[in-house]
Structure formats: C-alpha cells, structure tokens
Coordinates of C-alpha atoms and ligand atoms in Angstrom, one line a residue:
X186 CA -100.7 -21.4 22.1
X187 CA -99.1 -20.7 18.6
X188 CA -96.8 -22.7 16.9
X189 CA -94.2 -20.0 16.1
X190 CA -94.4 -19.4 20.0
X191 CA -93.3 -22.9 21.2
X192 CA -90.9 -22.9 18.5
X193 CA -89.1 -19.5 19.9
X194 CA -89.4 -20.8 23.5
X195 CA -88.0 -24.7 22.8
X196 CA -85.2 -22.6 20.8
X197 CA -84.6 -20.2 24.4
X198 CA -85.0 -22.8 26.4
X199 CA -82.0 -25.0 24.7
X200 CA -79.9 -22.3 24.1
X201 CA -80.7 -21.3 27.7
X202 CA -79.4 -24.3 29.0
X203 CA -76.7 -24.9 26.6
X204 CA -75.3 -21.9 27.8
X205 CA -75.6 -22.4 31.4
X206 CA -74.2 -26.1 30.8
X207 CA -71.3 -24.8 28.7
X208 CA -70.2 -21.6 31.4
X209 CA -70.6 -24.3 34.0
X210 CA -68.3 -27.1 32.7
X211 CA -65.8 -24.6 32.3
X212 CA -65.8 -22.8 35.2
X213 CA -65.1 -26.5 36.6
X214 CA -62.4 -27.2 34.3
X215 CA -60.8 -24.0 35.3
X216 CA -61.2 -24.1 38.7
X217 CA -59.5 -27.9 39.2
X218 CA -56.7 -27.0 36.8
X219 CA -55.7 -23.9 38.9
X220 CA -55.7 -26.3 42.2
X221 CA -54.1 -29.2 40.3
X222 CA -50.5 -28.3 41.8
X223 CA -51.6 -29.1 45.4
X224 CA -53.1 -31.4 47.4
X225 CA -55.5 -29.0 49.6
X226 CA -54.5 -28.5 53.0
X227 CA -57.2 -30.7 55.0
X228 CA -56.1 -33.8 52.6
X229 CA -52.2 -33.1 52.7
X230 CA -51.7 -36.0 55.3
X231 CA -54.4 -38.3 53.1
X232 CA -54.2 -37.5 49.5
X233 CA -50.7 -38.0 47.6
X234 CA -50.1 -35.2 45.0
X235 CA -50.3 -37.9 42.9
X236 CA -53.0 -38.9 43.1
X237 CA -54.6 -35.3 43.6
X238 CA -52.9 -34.7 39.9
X239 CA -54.8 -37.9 38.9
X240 CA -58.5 -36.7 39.8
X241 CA -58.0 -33.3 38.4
X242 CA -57.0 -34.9 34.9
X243 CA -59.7 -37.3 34.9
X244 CA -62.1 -34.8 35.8
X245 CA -60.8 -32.2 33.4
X246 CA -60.9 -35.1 30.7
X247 CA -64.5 -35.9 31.8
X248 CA -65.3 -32.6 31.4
X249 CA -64.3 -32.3 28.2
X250 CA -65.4 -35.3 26.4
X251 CA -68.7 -34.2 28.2
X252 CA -68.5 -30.8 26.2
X253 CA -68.9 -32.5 22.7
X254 CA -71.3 -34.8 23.7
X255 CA -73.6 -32.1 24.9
X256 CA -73.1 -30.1 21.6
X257 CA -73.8 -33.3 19.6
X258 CA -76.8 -34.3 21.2
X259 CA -78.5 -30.7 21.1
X260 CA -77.7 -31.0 17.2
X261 CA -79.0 -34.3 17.3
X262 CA -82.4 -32.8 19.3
X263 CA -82.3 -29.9 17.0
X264 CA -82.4 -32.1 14.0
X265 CA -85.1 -34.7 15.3
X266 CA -87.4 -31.8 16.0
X267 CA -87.2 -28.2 14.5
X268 CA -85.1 -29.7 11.6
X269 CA -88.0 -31.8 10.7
X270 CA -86.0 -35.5 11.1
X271 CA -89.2 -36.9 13.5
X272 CA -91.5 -35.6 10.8
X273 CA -89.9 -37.2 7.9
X274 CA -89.0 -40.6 10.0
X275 CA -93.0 -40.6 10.4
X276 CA -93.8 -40.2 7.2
X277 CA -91.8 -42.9 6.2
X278 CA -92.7 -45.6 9.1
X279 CA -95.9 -44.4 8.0
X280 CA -95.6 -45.4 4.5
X281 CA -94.0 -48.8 6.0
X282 CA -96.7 -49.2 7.9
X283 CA -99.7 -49.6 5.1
X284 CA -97.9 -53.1 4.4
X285 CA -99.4 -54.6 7.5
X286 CA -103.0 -55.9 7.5
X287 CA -105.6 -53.2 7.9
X288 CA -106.3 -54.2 11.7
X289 CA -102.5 -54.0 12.5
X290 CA -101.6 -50.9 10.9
X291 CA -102.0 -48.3 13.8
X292 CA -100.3 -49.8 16.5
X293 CA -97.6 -51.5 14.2
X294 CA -96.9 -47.9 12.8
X295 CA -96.9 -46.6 16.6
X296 CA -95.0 -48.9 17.8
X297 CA -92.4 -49.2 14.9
X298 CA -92.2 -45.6 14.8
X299 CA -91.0 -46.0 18.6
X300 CA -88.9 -48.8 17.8
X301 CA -86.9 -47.1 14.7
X302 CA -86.2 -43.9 16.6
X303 CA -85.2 -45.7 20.1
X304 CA -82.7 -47.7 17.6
X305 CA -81.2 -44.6 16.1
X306 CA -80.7 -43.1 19.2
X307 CA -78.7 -46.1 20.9
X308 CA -76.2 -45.8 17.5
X309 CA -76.2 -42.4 17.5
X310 CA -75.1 -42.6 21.3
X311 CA -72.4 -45.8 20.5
X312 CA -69.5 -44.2 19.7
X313 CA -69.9 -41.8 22.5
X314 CA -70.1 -44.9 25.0
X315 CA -67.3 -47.0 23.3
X316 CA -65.3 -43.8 23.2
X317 CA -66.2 -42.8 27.2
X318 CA -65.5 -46.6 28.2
X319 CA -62.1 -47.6 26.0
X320 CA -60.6 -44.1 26.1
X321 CA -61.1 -42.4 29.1
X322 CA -61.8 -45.1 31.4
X323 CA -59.1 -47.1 30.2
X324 CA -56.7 -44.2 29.9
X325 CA -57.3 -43.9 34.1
X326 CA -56.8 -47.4 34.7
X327 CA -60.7 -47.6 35.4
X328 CA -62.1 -49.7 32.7
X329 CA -62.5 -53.2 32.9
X330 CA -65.1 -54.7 30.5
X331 CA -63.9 -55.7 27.2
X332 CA -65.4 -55.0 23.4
X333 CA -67.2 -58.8 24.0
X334 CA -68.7 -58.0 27.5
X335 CA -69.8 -54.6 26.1
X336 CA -71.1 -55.8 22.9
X337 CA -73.3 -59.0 25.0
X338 CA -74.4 -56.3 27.5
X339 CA -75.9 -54.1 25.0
X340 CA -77.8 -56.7 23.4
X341 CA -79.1 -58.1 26.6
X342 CA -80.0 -54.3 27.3
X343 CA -82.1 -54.4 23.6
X344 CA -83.5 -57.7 24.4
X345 CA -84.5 -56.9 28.0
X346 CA -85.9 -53.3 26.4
X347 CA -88.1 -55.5 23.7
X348 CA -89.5 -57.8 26.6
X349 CA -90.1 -55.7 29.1
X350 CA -90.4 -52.0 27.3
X351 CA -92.4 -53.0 24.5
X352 CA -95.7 -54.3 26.5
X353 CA -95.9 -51.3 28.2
X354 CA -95.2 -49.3 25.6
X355 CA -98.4 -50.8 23.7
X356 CA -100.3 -51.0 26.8
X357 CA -100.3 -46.5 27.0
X358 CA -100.0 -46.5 23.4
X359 CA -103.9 -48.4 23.3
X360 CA -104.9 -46.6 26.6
X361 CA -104.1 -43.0 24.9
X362 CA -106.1 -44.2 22.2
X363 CA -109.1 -46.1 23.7
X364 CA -109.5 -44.8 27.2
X365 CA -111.1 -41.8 26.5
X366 CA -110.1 -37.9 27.5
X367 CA -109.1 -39.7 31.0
X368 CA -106.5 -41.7 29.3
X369 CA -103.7 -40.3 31.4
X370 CA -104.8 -41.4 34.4
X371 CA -105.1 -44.8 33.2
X372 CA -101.9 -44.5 31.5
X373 CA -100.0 -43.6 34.7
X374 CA -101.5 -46.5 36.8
X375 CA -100.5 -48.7 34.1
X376 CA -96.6 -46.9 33.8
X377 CA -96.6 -46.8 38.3
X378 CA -97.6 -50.7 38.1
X379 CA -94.5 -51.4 35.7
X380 CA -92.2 -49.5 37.6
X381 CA -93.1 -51.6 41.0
X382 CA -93.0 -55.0 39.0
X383 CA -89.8 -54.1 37.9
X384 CA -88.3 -53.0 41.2
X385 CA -89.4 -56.1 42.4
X386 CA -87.9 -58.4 40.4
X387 CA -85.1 -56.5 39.9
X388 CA -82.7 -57.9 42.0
X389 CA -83.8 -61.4 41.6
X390 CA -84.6 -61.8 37.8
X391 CA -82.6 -58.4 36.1
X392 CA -79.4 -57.9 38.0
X393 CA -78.4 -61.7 37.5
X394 CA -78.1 -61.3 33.9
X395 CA -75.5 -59.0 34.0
X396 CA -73.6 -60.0 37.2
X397 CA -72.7 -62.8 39.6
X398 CA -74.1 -62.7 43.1
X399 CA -72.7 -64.4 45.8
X400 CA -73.5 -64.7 49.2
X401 CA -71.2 -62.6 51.6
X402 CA -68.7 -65.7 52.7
X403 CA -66.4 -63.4 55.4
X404 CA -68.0 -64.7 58.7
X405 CA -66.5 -61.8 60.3
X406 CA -67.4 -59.4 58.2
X407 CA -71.2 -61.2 58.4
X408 CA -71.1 -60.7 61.7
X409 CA -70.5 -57.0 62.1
X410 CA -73.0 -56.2 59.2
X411 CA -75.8 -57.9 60.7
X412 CA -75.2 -56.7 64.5
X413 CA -75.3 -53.9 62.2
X414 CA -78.6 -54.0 61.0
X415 CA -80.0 -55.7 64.6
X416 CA -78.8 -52.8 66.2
X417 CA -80.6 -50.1 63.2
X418 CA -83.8 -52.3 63.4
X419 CA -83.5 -53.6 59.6
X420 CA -84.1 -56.8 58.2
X421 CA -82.6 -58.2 55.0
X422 CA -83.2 -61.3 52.8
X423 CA -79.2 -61.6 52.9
X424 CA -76.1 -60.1 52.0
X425 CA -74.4 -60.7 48.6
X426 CA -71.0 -59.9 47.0
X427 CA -71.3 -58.3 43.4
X428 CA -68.6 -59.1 40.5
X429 CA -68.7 -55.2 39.9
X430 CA -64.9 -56.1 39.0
X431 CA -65.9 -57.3 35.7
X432 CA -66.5 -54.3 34.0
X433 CA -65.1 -51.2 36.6
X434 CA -63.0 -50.6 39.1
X435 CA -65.4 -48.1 40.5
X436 CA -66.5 -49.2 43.9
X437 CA -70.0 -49.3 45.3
X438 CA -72.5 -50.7 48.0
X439 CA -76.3 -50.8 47.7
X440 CA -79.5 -51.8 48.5
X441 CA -82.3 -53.2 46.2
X442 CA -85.5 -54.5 46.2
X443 CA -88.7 -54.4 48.7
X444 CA -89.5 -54.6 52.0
X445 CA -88.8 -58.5 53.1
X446 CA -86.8 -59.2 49.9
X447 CA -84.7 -56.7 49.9
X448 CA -80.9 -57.9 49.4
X449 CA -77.9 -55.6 50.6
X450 CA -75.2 -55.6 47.6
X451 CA -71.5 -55.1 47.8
X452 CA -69.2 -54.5 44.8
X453 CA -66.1 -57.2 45.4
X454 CA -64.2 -53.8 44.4
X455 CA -65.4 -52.1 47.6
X456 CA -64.5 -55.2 50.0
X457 CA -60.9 -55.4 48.3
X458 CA -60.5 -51.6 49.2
X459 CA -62.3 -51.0 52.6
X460 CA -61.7 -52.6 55.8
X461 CA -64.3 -54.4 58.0
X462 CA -65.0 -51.0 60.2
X463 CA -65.2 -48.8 56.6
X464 CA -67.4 -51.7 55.2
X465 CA -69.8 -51.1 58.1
X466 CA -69.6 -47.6 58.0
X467 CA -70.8 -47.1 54.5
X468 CA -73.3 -49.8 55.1
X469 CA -74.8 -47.9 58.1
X470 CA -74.6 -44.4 55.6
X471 CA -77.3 -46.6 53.6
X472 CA -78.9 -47.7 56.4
X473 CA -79.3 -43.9 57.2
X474 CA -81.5 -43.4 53.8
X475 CA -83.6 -45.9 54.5
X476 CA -84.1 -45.1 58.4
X477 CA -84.9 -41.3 56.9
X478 CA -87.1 -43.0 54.2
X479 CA -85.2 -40.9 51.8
X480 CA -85.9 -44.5 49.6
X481 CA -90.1 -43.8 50.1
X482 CA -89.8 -40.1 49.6
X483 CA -88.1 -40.1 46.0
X484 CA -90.5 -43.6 44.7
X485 CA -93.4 -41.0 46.3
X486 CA -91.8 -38.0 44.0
X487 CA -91.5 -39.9 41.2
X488 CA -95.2 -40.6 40.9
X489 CA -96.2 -37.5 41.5
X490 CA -93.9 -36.2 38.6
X491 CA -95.7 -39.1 36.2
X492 CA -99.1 -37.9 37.3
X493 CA -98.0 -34.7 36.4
X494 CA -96.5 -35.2 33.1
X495 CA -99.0 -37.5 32.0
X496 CA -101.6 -34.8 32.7
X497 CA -99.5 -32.1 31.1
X498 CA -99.3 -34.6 27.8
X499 CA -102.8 -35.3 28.0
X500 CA -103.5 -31.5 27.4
X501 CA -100.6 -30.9 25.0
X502 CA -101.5 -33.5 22.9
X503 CA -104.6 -31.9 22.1
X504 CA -102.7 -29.0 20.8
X505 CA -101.9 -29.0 16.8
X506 CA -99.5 -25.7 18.2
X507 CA -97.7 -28.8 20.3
X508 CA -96.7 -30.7 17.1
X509 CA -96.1 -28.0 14.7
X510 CA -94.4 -25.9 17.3
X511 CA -91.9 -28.8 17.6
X512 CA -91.4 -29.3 14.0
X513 CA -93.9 -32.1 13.3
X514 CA -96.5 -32.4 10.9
X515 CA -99.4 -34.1 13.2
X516 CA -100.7 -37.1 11.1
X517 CA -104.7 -37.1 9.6
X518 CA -105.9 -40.3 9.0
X519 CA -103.7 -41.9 11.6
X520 CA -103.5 -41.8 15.5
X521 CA -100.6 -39.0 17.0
X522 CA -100.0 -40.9 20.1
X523 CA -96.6 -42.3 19.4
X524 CA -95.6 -38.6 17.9
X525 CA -97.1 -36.7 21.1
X526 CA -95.0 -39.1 23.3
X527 CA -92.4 -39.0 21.8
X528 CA -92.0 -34.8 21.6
X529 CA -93.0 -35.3 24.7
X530 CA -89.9 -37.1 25.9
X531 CA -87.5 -35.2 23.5
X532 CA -88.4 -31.5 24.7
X533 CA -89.7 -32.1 28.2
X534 CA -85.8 -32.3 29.6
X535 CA -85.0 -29.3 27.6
X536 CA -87.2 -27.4 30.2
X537 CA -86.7 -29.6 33.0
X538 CA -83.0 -29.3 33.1
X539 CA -83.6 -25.8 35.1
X540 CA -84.6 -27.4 38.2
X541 CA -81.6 -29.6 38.3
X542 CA -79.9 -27.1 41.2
X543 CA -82.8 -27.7 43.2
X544 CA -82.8 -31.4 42.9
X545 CA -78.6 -31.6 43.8
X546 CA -79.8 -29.7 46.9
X547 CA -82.3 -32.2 48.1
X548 CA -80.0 -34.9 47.2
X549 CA -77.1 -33.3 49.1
X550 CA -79.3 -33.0 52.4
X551 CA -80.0 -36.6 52.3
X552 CA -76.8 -37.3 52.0
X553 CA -75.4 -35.0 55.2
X554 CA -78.5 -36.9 57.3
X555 CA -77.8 -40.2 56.3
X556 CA -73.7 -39.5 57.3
X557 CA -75.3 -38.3 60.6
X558 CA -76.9 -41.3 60.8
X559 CA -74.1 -43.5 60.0
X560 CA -71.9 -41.4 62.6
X561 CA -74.3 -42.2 65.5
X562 CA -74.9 -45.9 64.1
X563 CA -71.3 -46.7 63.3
X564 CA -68.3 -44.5 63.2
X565 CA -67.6 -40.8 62.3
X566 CA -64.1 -41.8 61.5
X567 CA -64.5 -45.1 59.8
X568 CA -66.9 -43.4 57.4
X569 CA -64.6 -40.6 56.5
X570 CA -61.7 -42.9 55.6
X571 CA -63.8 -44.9 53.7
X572 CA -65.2 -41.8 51.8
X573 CA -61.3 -40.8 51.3
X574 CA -60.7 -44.1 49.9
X575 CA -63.5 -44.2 47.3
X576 CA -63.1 -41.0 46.8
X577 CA -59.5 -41.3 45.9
X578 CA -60.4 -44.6 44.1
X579 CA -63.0 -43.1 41.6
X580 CA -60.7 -40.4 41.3
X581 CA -63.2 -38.1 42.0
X582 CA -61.7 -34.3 42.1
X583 CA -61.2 -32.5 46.2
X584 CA -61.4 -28.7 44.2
X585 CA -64.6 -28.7 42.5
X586 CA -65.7 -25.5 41.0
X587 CA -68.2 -24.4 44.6
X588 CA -70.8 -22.4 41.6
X589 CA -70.6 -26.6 39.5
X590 CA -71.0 -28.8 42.9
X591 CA -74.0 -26.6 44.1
X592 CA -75.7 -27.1 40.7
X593 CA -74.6 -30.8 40.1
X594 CA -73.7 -32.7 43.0
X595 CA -75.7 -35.1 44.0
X596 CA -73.5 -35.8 46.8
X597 CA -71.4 -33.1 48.9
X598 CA -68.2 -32.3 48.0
X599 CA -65.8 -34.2 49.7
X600 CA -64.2 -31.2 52.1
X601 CA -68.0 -30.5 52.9
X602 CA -68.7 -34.0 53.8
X603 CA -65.6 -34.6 56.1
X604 CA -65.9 -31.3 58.0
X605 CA -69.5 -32.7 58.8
X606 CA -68.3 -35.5 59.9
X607 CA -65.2 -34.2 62.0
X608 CA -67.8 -31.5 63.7
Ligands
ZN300 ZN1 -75.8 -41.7 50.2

C-alpha cells in the first residue's frame, strides 16, 4: 500500500460520500416542500394541514442546518488529517509530554494526545448543539432544557467520559503496546467487557444522573402492561416513568438493561400524549424486538464488527503507508498507538458510511416484525394511532423523499408502516 494511494482513495471516498449526502438531503428537501400544501390523502381525516405544514418546515429546517454541519465537519476531518492538524497536535502533546517523569511519558503522551483532541472535538461541535437545541428546537416548540441543564449535562457527560472512558482507553492503549502481535484480540475482549459492564449498570447507576425515575403509579395502566407482558412471556424488574419532559418534548418508550434487571422506561411525555390502549400497544411493538431477539442480534453484530476492526487496525497499524497516507508523520522514539487509533476512528466512518442503505434496511424489517408482533399481541389500531400521534408530535414529515427514507430510515415511513398495519 502507498501512501499517495490511501491519500487519493480517503480523498474519493469523502468526496464520494459528500456527494451522495448532499444530492440526498436535497432531494428530501425538495420532495417535502412540493407536498407541503397538502395533507396526503390516507392522513386527510388524521393530520390537520397544520400540522402537516409544521413537519415539512421542521424537516426542511433540519435538513438544512444538517447541510452546514456536514460541510463543517468534512473540513474539520480534512484539516485533522490530510491538512496535517493530528500531526502537528502530536508533535506538540509530544513535546508536552517529555515534562512528565521518564516512566510516565508514553502513556501520559497517549493518553493526553487522546484527551486534547476528544476536547477539541466537543468545542468544535458546541455551537452546532447549542445552535440545533435553542434554535431549531425551540423555534418548533420542541426544546425544553435550558442553557443551565445543558451546560450541567455536558459536564456530567465529560466527567462520566473521564471515569469511565479513560480506564479503558489506557487498558487497549497498554494492551496494543504490551500484548504482543495478538494485541487485538486482547484489546477487543477488554472493549466487549466494557460495553457489557456498562449495559449493565446503565440503567441503575448512568441514567439516574441525568433523569428522575419513578415507578409507574397508574394502577390501571399497571395492570394492562403487566397482563401485557404475562401474556408475551416477559419478565421485568418494574416499570418506571422518565422526566423526559425536562429537556424535550419528544416522546419515547424503552427498554434497558439485562435479563432479570431489565427495567421498562416511559417518557412522562409519552403517557401525557397516549391513552392506556396506545400505551400498551407501543409497549407490545417493543415487546416484539425482544420476542424476535432483534436486541441479541445487533449486541451479536456489534462484536463481530469490533473483532473485525480491531483486526483490520492491528494490520493497518503496521503500515507507515496507514499514517503517511492519512497525513501523519508516525512518531520514532515513541509508541503510534494513540495516533493509529485515532486515524483509525477518524477515517474508518468515511468508508463505512456506504453501507448505511443496508443497515436502514435491516432496521426497517425489524421494525415491520415487531408491529406484526404488537398487532397479534395487542392492537393493529391502537398502535397505528399511537404511531400517528408521535408521529405528529415529533413532527416527523408523512412525504419523505422514497430515494432519502430507503437510504436513512431506520424506521418505515409512516404511510408504509400504517398500510402494514391496516393489511
Ligand atoms: Zn421499533
């Protein structure tokens, strides 16, 4: 592999994608302004034209704002890596680094070199988040977390990254460097170890530090969800009502955790909207992922990837074509393993953005089983009004460009999703 050669593909690659990103966004923003004067026939007696006008602007807006970002951040990616702005950051935590005691230097350089660039990123992405949250959100009525709530969640985020990310992060930082050419095996038990430790106390130890959980107090509502889940076979350890309120009005139901502890979540903005029939309805929908082990199948995928990519960086790394290619000087008389990561991670979405399509289309076949599921389980109907509910609640668009929503939606359109149901 020559440098020049990674070089020229990266640069396809991105403008590849770019392009495909940009021709997509506007086909969509096209395509929902030219239906934005009427509601679509098989909403008429649902969706006010209001409210249709509503989710075409938000979308449109959304689309937009999404435009600049992606131009800014594949400057930003061009900068950090064939611009040389990684190799001259290294060179300077580098320099920093020789200040430490001998013993300390390589992982303090790693793992500062880490640390700087992570903390670039997140104020290089602020304005974009303040902007998406205060502006447009707020603009559609949507936003309801204030500058304080935002400001304490982001340092919670930063202090939960530190505690948590940095361990793990020096754990495969000293297995890359000390467990031999087999590192990467090592390095992905350790990485498949940390993602179970933090599913598992996710809902217990993370969730509460951002919101208040209470247990479901709506004895009739308790009662149809958990004939609900006698009747699907499912066990819980409780149901509990989110404060989702505090920062959105975006509503939401889930489930986290494992097997016996697992905890079934509602967003107090979901119960406020839904009735006790839709409640159950979307409940059973979930249900239906879990009874089709669509849960198992993606924690099962997700490894695989890891093993994958930490194979594929265990190779790459070896390559000086890998760092050069990418715009980085590899260091001499220090370890790369922070750098190689770190490319790693920048340029591996680049390429891995093409199989997005194929993902949406898994992703929309779970969805159309577990609405089966929920149909036979629960109610056809209930879950199609609920589905019109959120749907008009998120203001989520009923046009979508068909060429966008095969490539990005994770979920069916809505007109797909209903006619399913209705069949
Ligand atoms: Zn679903």
């Amino acid at each position: 592999m020559s440098p020049t050669l990674l070089s020229l593909a990266f640069a396809v690659a991105l403008a590849a994608s770019l392009l495909v990103k940009f021709w997509l966004s506007s086909r969509q923003v096209r395509h929902v302004a030219s239906h934005r004067g009427q509601v679509p026939a098989a909403f008429a007696g649902n969706v006010t034209l209001a409210a249709h006008q509503k989710a075409a602007d938000y979308t449109i807006a959304r689309s937009r704002f999404g435009l600049l970002a992606l131009a800014f951040n594949a400057a930003v990616l061009l900068g950090w890596t064939l611009l040389g702005g990684l190799s001259a950051l290294n060179g300077w935590v580098l320099d920093a680094s020789l200040a430490l005691p001998e013993s300390w230097q390589a992982m303090g350089y790693q793992l500062g070199l880490v640390a700087v660039f992570m903390l670039i990123g997140a104020l290089l992405d602020l304005p974009w988040e303040l902007w998406s949250t205060f502006r447009i959100e707020q603009a559609f009525g949507f936003n309801r977390t204030t500058l304080g709530l935002f400001f304490a969640d982001m340092l919670k985020g930063l202090a939960l990254g530190v505690l948590l990310g940095l361990p793990i992060l020096a754990l495969i930082l000293w297995l890359m460097g000390a467990a031999g050419p087999r590192w990467w095996l090592w390095a992905w038990g350790a990485w498949m170890g940390f993602n179970l430790l933090v599913m598992v106390i996710y809902p217990s130890v993370i969730a509460p530090l951002f919101n208040k959980f209470e247990p479901l107090a709506d004895a009739a509502l308790k009662e149809r969800v958990e004939k609900l889940m006698a009747r699907c076979g499912f066990a819980a350890k409780g149901l509990f009502v989110m404060d989702g309120s505090r920062r959105s009005a975006h509503g939401n139901a889930y489930f986290s955790g494992f097997g016996p502890a697992k905890r079934v979540v509602f967003f107090d903005t979901l119960l406020a909207k839904l009735n006790g029939a839709e409640v159950e309805a979307v409940l059973a929908h979930e249900l239906g992922h879990f009874k089709h082990r669509h849960i198992t199948k993606r924690i099962v995928l997700m490894f695989a990837m890891s093993l994958a990519g930490f194979a594929l960086l265990g190779w790459l790394m070896q390559q000086p074509a890998f760092y050069l290619g990418l715009g980085v000087v590899p260091n001499l008389g220090a370890p790369n393993d922070a750098l190689a990561l770190m490319l790693f991670l920048l340029a591996g979405p680049v390429f891995g953005f093409f199989v997005t399509p194929l993902a949406s289309h898994f992703s929309r076949r779970d969805e159309f089983q577990a609405d089966a599921y929920a149909r036979a389980q629960a109610s056809g109907h209930d879950l199609s009004s609920a589905l019109l509910k959120l749907h008009e609640d998120n203001a989520g668009t009923l046009t979508p460009d068909p060429v966008y929503a095969r490539f990005y939606y994770s979920h069916p359109p809505a007109a797909e999703r209903l006619a399913a149901l209705a069949s």
